[in-house]
mmCIF file of C-alpha atoms in Angstrom:
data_model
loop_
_atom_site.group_PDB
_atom_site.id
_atom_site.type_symbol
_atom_site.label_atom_id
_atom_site.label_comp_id
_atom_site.label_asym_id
_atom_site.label_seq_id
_atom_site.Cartn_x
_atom_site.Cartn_y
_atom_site.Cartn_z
ATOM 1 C CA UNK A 89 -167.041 -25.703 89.442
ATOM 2 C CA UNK A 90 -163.404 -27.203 89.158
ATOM 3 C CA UNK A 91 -163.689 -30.748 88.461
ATOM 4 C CA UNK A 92 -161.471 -32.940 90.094
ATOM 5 C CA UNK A 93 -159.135 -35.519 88.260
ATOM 6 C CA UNK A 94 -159.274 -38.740 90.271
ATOM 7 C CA UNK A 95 -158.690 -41.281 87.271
ATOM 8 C CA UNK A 96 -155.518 -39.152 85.668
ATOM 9 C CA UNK A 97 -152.364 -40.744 86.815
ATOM 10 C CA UNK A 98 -149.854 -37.785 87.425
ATOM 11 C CA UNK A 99 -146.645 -37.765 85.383
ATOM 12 C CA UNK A 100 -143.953 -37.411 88.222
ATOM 13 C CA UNK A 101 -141.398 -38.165 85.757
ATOM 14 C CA UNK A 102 -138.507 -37.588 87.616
ATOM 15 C CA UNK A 103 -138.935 -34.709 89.710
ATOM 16 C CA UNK A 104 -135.750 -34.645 92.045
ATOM 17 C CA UNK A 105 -133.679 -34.044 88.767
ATOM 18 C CA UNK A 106 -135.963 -31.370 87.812
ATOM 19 C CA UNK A 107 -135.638 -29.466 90.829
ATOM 20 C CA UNK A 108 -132.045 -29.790 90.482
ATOM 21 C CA UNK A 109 -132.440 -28.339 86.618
ATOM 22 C CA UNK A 110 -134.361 -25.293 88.601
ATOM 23 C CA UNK A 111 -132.082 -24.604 91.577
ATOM 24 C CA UNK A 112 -128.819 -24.372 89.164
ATOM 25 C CA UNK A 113 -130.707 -22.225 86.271
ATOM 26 C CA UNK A 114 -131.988 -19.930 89.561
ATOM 27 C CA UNK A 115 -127.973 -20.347 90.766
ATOM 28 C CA UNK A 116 -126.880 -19.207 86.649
ATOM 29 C CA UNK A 117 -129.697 -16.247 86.572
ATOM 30 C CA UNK A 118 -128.834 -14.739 90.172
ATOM 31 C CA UNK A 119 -125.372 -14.858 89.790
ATOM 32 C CA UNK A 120 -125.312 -13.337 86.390
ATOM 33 C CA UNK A 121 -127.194 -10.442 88.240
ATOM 34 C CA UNK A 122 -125.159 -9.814 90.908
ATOM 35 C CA UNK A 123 -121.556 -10.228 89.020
ATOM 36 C CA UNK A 124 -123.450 -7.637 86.230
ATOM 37 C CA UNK A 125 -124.946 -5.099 89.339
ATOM 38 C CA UNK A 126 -122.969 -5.841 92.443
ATOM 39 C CA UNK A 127 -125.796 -4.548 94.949
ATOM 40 C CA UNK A 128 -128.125 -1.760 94.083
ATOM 41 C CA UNK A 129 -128.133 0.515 96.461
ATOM 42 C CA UNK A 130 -128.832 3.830 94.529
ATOM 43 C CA UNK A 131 -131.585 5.158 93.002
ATOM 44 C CA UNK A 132 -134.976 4.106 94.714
ATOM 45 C CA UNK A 133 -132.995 2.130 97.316
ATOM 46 C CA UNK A 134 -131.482 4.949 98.409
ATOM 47 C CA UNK A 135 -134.963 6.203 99.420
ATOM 48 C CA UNK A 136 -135.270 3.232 101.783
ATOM 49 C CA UNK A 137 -131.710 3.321 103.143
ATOM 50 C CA UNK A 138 -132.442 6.818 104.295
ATOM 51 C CA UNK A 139 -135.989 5.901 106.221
ATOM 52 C CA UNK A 140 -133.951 2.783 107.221
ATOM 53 C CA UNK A 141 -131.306 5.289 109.201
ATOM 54 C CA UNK A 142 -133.987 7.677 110.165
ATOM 55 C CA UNK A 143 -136.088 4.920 111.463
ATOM 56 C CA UNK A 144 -133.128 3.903 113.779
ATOM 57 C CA UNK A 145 -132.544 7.218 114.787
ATOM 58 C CA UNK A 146 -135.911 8.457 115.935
ATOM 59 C CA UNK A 147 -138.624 5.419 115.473
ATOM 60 C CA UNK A 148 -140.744 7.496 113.091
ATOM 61 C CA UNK A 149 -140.521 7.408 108.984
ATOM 62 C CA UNK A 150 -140.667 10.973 107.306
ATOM 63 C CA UNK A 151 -144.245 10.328 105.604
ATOM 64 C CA UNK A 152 -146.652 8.002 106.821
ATOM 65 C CA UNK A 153 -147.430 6.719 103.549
ATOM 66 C CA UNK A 154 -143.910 4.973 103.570
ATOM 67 C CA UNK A 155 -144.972 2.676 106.841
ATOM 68 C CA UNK A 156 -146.477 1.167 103.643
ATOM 69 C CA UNK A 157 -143.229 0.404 102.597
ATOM 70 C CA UNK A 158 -141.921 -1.239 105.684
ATOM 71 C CA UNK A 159 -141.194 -4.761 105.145
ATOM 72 C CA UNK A 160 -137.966 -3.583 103.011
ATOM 73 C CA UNK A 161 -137.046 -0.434 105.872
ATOM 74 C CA UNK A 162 -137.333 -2.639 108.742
ATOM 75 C CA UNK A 163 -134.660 -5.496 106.910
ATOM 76 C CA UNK A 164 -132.442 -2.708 105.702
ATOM 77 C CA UNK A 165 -132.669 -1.104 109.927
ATOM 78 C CA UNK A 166 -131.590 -4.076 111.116
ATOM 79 C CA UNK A 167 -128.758 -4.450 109.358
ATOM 80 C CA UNK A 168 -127.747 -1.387 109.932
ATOM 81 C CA UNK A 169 -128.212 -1.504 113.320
ATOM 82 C CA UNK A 170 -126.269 -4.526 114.134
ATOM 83 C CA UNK A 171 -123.647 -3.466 111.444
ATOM 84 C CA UNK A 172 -124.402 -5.951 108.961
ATOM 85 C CA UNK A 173 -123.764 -5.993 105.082
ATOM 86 C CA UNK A 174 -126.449 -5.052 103.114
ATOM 87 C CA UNK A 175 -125.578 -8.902 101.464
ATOM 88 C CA UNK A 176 -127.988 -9.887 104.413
ATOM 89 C CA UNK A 177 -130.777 -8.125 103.020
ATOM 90 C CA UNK A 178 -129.898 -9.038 99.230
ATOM 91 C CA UNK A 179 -129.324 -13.078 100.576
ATOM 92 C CA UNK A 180 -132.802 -12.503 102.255
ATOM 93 C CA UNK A 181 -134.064 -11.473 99.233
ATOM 94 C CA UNK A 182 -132.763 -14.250 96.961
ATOM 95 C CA UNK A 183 -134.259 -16.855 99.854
ATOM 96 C CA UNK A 184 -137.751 -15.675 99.537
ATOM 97 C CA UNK A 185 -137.120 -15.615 95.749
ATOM 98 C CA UNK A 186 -136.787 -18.766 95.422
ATOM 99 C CA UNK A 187 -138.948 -20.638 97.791
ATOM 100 C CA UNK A 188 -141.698 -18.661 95.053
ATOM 101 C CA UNK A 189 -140.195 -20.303 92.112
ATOM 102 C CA UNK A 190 -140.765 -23.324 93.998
ATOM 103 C CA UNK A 191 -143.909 -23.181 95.188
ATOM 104 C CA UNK A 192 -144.528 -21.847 91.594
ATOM 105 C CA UNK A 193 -143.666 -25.255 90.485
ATOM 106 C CA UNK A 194 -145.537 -26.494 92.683
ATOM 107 C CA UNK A 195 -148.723 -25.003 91.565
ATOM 108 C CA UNK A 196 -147.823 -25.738 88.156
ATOM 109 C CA UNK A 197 -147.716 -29.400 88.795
ATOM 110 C CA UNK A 198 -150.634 -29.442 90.786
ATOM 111 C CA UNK A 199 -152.640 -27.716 87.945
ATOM 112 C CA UNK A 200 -151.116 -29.462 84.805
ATOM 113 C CA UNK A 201 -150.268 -33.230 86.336
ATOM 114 C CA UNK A 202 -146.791 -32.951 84.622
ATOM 115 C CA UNK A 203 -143.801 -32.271 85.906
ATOM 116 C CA UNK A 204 -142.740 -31.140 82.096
ATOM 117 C CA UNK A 205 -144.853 -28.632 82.003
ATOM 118 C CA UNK A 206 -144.170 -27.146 85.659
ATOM 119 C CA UNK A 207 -140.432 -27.142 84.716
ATOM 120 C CA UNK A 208 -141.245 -25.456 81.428
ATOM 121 C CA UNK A 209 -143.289 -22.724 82.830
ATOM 122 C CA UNK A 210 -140.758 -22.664 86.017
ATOM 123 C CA UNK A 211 -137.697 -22.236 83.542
ATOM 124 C CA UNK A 212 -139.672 -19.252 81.713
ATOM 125 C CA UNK A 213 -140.080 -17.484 84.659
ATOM 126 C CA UNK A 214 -136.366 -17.924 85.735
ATOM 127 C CA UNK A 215 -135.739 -16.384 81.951
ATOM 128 C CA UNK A 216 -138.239 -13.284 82.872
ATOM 129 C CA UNK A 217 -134.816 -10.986 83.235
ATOM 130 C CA UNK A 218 -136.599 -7.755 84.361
ATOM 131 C CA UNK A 219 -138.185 -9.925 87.105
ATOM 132 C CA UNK A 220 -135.495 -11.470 88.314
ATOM 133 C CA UNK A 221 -132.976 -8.584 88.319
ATOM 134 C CA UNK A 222 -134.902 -7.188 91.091
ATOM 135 C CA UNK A 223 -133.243 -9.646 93.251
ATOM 136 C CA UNK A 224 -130.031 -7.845 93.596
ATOM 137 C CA UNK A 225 -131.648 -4.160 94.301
ATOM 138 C CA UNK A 226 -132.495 -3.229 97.743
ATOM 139 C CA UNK A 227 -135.588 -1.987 96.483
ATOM 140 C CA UNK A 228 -139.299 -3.650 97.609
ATOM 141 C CA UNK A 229 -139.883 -5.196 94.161
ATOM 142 C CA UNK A 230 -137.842 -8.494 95.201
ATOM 143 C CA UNK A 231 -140.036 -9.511 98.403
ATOM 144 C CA UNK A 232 -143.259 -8.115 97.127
ATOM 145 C CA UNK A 233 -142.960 -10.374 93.756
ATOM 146 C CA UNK A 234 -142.117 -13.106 96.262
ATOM 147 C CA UNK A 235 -144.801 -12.521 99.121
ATOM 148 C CA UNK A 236 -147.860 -11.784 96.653
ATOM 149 C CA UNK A 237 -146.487 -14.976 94.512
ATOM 150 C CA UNK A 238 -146.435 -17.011 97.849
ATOM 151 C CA UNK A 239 -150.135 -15.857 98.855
ATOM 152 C CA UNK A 240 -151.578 -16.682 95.395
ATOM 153 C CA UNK A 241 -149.628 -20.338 95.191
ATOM 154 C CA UNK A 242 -151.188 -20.861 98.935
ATOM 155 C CA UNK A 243 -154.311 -19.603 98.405
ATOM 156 C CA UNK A 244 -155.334 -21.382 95.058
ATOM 157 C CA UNK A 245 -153.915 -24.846 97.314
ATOM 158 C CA UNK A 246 -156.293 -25.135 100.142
ATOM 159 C CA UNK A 247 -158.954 -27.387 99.813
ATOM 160 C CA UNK A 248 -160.982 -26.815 102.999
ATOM 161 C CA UNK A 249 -161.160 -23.692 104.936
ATOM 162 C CA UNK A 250 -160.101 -24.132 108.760
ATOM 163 C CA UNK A 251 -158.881 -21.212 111.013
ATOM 164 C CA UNK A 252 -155.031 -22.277 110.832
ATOM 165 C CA UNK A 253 -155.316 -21.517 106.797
ATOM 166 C CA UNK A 254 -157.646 -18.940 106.962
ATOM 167 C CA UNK A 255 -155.027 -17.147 109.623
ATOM 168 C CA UNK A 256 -152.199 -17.761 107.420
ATOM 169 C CA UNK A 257 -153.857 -16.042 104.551
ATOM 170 C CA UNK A 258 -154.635 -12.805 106.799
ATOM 171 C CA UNK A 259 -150.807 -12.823 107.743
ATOM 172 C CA UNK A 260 -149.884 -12.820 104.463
ATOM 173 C CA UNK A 261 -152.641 -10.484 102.934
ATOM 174 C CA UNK A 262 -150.750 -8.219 106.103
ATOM 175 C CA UNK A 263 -147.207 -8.858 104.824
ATOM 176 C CA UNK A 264 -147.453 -7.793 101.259
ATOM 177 C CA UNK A 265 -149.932 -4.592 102.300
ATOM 178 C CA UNK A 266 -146.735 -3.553 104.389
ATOM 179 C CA UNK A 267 -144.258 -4.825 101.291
ATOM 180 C CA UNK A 268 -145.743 -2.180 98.732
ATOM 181 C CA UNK A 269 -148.819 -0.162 98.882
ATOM 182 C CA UNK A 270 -150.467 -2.273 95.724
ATOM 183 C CA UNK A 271 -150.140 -5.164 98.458
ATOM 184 C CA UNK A 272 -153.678 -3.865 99.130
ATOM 185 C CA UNK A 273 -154.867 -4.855 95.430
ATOM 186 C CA UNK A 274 -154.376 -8.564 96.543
ATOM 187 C CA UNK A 275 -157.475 -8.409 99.082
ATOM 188 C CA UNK A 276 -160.335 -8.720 96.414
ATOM 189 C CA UNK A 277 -159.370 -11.195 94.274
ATOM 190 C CA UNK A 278 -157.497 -13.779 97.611
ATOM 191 C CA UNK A 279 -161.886 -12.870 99.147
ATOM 192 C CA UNK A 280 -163.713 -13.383 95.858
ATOM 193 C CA UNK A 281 -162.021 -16.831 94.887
ATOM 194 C CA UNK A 282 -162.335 -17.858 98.813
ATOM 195 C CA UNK A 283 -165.936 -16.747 98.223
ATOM 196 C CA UNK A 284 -166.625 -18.703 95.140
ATOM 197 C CA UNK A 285 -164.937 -22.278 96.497
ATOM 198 C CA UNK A 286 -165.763 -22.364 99.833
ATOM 199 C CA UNK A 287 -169.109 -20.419 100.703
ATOM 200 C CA UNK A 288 -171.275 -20.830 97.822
ATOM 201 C CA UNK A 289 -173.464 -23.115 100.287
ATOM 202 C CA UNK A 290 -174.038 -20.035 102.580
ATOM 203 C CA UNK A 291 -177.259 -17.950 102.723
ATOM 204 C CA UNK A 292 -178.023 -15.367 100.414
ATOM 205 C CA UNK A 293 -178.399 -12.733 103.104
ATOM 206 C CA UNK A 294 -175.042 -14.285 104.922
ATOM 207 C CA UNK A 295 -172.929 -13.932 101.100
ATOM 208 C CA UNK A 296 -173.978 -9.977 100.831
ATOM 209 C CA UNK A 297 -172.913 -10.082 104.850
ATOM 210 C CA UNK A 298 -169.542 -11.285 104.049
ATOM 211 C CA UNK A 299 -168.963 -9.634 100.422
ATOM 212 C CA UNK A 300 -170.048 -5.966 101.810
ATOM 213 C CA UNK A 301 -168.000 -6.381 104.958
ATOM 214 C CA UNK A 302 -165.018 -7.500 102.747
ATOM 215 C CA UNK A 303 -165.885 -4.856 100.261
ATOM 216 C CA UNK A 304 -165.953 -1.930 102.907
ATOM 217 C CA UNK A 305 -162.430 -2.969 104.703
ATOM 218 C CA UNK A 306 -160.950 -2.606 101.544
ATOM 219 C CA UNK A 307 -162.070 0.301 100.041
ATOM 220 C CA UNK A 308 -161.505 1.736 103.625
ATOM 221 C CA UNK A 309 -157.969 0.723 103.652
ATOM 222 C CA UNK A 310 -157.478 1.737 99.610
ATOM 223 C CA UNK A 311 -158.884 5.140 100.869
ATOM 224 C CA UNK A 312 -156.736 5.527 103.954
ATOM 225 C CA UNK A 313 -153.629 4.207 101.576
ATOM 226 C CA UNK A 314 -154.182 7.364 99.509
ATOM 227 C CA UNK A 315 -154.480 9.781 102.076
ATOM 228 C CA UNK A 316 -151.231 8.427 103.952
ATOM 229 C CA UNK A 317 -149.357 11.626 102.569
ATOM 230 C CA UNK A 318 -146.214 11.979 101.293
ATOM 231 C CA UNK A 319 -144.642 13.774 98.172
ATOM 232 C CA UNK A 320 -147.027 12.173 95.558
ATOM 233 C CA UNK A 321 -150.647 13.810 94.443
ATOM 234 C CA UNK A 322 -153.111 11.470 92.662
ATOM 235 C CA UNK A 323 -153.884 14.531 90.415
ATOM 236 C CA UNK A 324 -150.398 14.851 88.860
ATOM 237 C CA UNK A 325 -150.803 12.152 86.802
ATOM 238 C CA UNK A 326 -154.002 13.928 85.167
ATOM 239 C CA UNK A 327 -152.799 17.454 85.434
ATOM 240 C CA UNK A 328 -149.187 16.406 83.696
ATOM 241 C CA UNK A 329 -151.006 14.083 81.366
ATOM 242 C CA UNK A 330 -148.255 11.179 82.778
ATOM 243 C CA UNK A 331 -148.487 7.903 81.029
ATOM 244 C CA UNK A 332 -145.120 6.463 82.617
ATOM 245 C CA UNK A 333 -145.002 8.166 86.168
ATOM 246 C CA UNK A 334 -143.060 11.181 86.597
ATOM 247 C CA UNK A 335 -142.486 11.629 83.033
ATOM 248 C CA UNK A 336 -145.211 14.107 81.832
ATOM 249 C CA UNK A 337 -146.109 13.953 78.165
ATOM 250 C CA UNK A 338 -147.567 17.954 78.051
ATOM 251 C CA UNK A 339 -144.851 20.542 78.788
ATOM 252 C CA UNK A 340 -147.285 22.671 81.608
ATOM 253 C CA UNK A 341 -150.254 21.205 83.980
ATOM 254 C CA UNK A 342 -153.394 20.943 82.111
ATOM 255 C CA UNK A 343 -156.526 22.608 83.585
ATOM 256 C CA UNK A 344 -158.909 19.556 84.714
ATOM 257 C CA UNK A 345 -161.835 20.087 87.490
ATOM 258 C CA UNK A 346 -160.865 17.731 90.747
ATOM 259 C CA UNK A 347 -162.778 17.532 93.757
ATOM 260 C CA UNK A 348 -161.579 19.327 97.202
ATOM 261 C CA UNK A 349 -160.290 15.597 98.340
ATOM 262 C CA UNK A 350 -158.394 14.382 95.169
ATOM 263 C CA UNK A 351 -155.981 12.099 97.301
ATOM 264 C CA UNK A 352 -159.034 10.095 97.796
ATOM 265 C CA UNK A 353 -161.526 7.060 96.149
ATOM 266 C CA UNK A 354 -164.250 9.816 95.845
ATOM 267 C CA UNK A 355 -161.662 12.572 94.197
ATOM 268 C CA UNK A 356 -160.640 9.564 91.804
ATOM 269 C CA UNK A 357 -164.220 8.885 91.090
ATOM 270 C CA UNK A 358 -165.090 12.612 91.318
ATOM 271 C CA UNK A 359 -161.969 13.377 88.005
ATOM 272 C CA UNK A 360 -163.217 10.695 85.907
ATOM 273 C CA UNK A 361 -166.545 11.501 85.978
ATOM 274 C CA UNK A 362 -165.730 15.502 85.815
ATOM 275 C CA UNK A 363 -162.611 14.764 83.146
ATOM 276 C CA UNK A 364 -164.171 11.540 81.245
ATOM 277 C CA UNK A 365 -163.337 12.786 77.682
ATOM 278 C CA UNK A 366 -159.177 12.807 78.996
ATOM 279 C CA UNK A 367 -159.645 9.896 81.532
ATOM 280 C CA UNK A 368 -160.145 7.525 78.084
ATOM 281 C CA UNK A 369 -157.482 9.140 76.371
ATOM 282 C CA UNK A 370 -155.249 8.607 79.239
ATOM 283 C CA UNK A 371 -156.611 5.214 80.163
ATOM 284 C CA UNK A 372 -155.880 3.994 76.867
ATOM 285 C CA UNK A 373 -152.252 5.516 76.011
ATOM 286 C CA UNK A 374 -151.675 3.757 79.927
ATOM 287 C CA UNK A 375 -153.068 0.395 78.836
ATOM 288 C CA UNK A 376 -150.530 0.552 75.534
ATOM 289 C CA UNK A 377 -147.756 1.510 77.973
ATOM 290 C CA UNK A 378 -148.781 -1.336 80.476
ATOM 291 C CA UNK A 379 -149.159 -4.306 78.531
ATOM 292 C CA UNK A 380 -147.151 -3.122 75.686
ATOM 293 C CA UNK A 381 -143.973 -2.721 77.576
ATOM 294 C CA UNK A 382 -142.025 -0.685 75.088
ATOM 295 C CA UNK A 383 -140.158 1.866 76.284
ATOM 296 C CA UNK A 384 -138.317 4.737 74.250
ATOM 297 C CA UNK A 385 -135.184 5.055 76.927
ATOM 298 C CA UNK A 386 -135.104 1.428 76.752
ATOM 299 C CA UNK A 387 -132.034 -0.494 74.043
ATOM 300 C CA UNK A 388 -133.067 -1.814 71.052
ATOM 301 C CA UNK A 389 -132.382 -5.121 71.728
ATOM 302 C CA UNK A 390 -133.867 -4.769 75.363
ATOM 303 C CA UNK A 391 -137.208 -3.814 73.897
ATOM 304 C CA UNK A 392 -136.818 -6.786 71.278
ATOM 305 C CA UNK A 393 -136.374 -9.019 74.538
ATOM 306 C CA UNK A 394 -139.779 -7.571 75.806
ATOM 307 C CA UNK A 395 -141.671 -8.034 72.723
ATOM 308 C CA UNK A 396 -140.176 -11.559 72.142
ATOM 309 C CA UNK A 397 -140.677 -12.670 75.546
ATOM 310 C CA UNK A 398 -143.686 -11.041 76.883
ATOM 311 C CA UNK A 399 -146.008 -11.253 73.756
ATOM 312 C CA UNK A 400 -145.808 -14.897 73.118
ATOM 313 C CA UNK A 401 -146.810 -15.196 76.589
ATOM 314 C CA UNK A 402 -149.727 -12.635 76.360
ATOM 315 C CA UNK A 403 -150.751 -15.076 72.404
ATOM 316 C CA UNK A 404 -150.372 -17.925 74.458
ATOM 317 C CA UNK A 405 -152.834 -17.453 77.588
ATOM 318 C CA UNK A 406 -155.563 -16.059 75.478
ATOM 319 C CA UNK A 407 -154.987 -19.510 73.290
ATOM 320 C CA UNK A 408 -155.491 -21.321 76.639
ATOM 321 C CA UNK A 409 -158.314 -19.490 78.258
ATOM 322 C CA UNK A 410 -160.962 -22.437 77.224
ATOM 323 C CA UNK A 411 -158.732 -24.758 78.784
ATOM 324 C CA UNK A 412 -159.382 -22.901 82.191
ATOM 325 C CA UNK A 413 -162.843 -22.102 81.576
ATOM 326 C CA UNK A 414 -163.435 -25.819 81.337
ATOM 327 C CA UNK A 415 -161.125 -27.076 84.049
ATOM 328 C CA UNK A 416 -160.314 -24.498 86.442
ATOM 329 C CA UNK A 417 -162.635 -21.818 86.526
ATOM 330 C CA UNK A 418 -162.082 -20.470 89.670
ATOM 331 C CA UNK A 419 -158.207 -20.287 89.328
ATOM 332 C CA UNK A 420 -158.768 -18.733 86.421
ATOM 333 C CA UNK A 421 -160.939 -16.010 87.513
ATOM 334 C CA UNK A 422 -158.462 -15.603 90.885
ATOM 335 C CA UNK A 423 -155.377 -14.487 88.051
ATOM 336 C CA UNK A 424 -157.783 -12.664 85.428
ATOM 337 C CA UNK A 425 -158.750 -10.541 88.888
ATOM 338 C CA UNK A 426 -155.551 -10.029 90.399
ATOM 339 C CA UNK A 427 -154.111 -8.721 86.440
ATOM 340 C CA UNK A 428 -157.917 -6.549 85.686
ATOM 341 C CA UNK A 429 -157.496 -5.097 89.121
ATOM 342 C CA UNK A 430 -153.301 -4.227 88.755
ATOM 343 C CA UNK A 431 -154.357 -2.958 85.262
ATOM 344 C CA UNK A 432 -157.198 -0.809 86.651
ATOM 345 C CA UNK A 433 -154.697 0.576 89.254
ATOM 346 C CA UNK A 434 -152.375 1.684 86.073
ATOM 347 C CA UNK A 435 -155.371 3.436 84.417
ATOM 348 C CA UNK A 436 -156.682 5.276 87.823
ATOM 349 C CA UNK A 437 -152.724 6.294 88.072
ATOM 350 C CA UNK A 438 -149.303 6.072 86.026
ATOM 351 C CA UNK A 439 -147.630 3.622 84.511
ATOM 352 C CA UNK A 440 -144.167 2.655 85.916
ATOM 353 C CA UNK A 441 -140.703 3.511 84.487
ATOM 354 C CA UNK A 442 -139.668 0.213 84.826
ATOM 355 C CA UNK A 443 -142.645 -1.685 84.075
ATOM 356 C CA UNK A 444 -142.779 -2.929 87.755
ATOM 357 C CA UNK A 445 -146.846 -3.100 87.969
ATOM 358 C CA UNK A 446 -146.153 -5.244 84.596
ATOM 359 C CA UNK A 447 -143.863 -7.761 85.863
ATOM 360 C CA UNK A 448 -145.941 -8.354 89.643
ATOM 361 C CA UNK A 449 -148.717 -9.723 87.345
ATOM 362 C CA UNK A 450 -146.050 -11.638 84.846
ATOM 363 C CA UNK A 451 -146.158 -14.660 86.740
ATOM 364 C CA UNK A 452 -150.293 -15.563 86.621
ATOM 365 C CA UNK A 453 -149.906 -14.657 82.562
ATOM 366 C CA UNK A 454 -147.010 -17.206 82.672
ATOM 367 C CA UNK A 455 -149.085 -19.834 84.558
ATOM 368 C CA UNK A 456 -152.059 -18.867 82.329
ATOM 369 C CA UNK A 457 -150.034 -19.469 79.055
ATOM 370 C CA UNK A 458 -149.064 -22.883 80.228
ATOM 371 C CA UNK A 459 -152.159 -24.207 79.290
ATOM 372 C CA UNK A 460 -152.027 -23.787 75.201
ATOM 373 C CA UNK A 461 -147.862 -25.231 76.252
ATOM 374 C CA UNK A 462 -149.495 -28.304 77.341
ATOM 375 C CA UNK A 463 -151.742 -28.750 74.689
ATOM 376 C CA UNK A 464 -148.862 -28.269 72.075
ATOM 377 C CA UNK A 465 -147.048 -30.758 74.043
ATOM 378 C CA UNK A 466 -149.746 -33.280 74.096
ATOM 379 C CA UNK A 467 -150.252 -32.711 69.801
#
């Protein structure tokens, strides 16, 4: 149970001038991106400028797995319908961007009473390059690290469940599960803390009611998600022994037994429990990759800036984990879920070339870390 603080005077130092500090280091980071990248619109992008033009053209998407996509091909369709710069879509992006970092400060404040320590943990995130270069692709990365940082600020907020919240949460749980596919992955852990907080009183019978419905819609939607098609096959990972996706570690595809539906929960389930001795293997060389963020393609000095950067952080919230045991349990278990589950995702798949799973869960490690921060600053 989260205890509340009533007798612990907040320290709203000065926070006008620290929004200010926020709004021209966010001004300094963007700008650096765009005058170093111009807009991105190659590579992946181009994936989603083509559906964007086919979309216009005939109203359908080539795959139906990419109407999982279609936050990102409905902005870039409209502004290529009404003959407008892709700068729209890229100012769009830099909006959403930073009303997060906001109401990432915010929730920092709210959690740590200190204005300090939310600019602190606020400035760190501006600093999380990889993150923040995103901004300037036209790519789904920008909105979906927005959106899902959005719903998780919201969610952990509310302090009584009424249908206008509880409406606004569906909305958004909608939004990000049409931003990226791994939108999906936010459904558990937004039910389970809403679970925990607000209908503990309930029934036994009336909590496995709600937890088995909520469990069934989104294994049902997971398993739908995987059958949507497309050019990818959820076996190619294991077959081409992939750690980072689309770059197989074994020269030829490796003989492994897979059920008839392997684009499925059950033909996941059915290779790791036909394939267990290689699932571990995999899992494991796929947990190194996820967490440890080191890439051989990558510069020496950008893999320095990972290791610097991302480490401490990773030292730092398992140093503060008592800290949210002891005060804010059920925060902490909502950001432990939403990284086990991304993480689980990873193992169950590939990896990403550019660490993108990584840096959707880099946020909740920063706000986790914060906690040993404030301790230090307190010594």
């Amino acid at each position: 149970m989260e205890p509340s603080n009533p007798d612990i005077k907040k320290n709203h130092s000065n926070p006008g001038y620290y929004k200010l500090i926020i709004v021209l280091l966010w001004i300094l980071t963007n700008s650096f991106f765009l005058y170093k990248n111009g807009i991105v619109a190659t590579g992946e992008a181009g994936k989603y400028i083509s559906q964007a033009n086919l979309f216009i053209q005939t109203g359908h998407l080539s795959a139906s797995n990419l109407w999982m996509y279609l936050t990102q091909i409905a902005l870039l369709s409209f502004c290529i319908k009404f003959n407008l710069s892709f700068a729209v879509a890229v100012m769009l992006q830099l909006i959403f961007n930073l009303l997060s970092t906001f109401y990432f400060y915010k929730t920092l404040r709210n959690i740590f009473n200190a204005d300090t320590i939310a600019l602190a943990g606020t400035i760190i995130l501006l600093l999380n390059q990889p993150y923040q270069e995103f901004n300037t692709f036209l790519q789904t990365e920008s909105l979906f690290f927005s959106f899902t940082l959005i719903l998780s600020c919201y969610v952990i907020h509310i302090e009584k469940i009424a249908l206008k919240n509880f409406g606004a949460i569906i909305l958004l749980l909608m939004i990000v599960s049409i931003t990226r596919p791994t939108g999906l992955l936010f459904i558990p852990p937004v039910f389970i803390y809403l679970f925990f907080v607000f209908f503990k009183k309930l029934s036994r019978v009336k909590k496995i009611s709600i937890l088995g419905a909520v469990g069934f819609l989104f294994l049902f939607l997971v398993n739908k998600a995987l059958a949507s098609g497309g050019e990818f096959d959820f076996m190619i990972p294991f077959r081409d022994e992939d750690i980072i996706c689309g770059l197989p570690s074994i020269t030829h595809s490796t003989a492994i037994n897979t059920g008839d539906e392997s684009n499925s929960i059950f033909g996941l389930l059915f290779y790791v429990m036909h394939n267990f001795s290689q699932f571990i293997r995999l899992a494991w060389l796929k947990t190194i990759a996820f967490f440890g963020l080191y890439r051989t393609y990558y510069s020496r000095w950008h893999n320095m800036y990972l290791i610097i950067y991302f480490y401490l952080i990773h030292i730092l919230a398992i140093a503060g984990i008592s800290f949210w045991i002891k005060n804010h349990l059920h925060k902490f278990l909502y950001f432990i879920s939403v990284i086990l589950i991304t993480w689980l995702t990873v193992m169950l798949t590939c990896d990403d070339w550019h660490n993108r799973f990584y840096l959707s869960i880099s946020p909740y490690l920063i706000i986790l870390c914060m906690a040993f921060i404030k301790k230090l600053s307190n010594l």
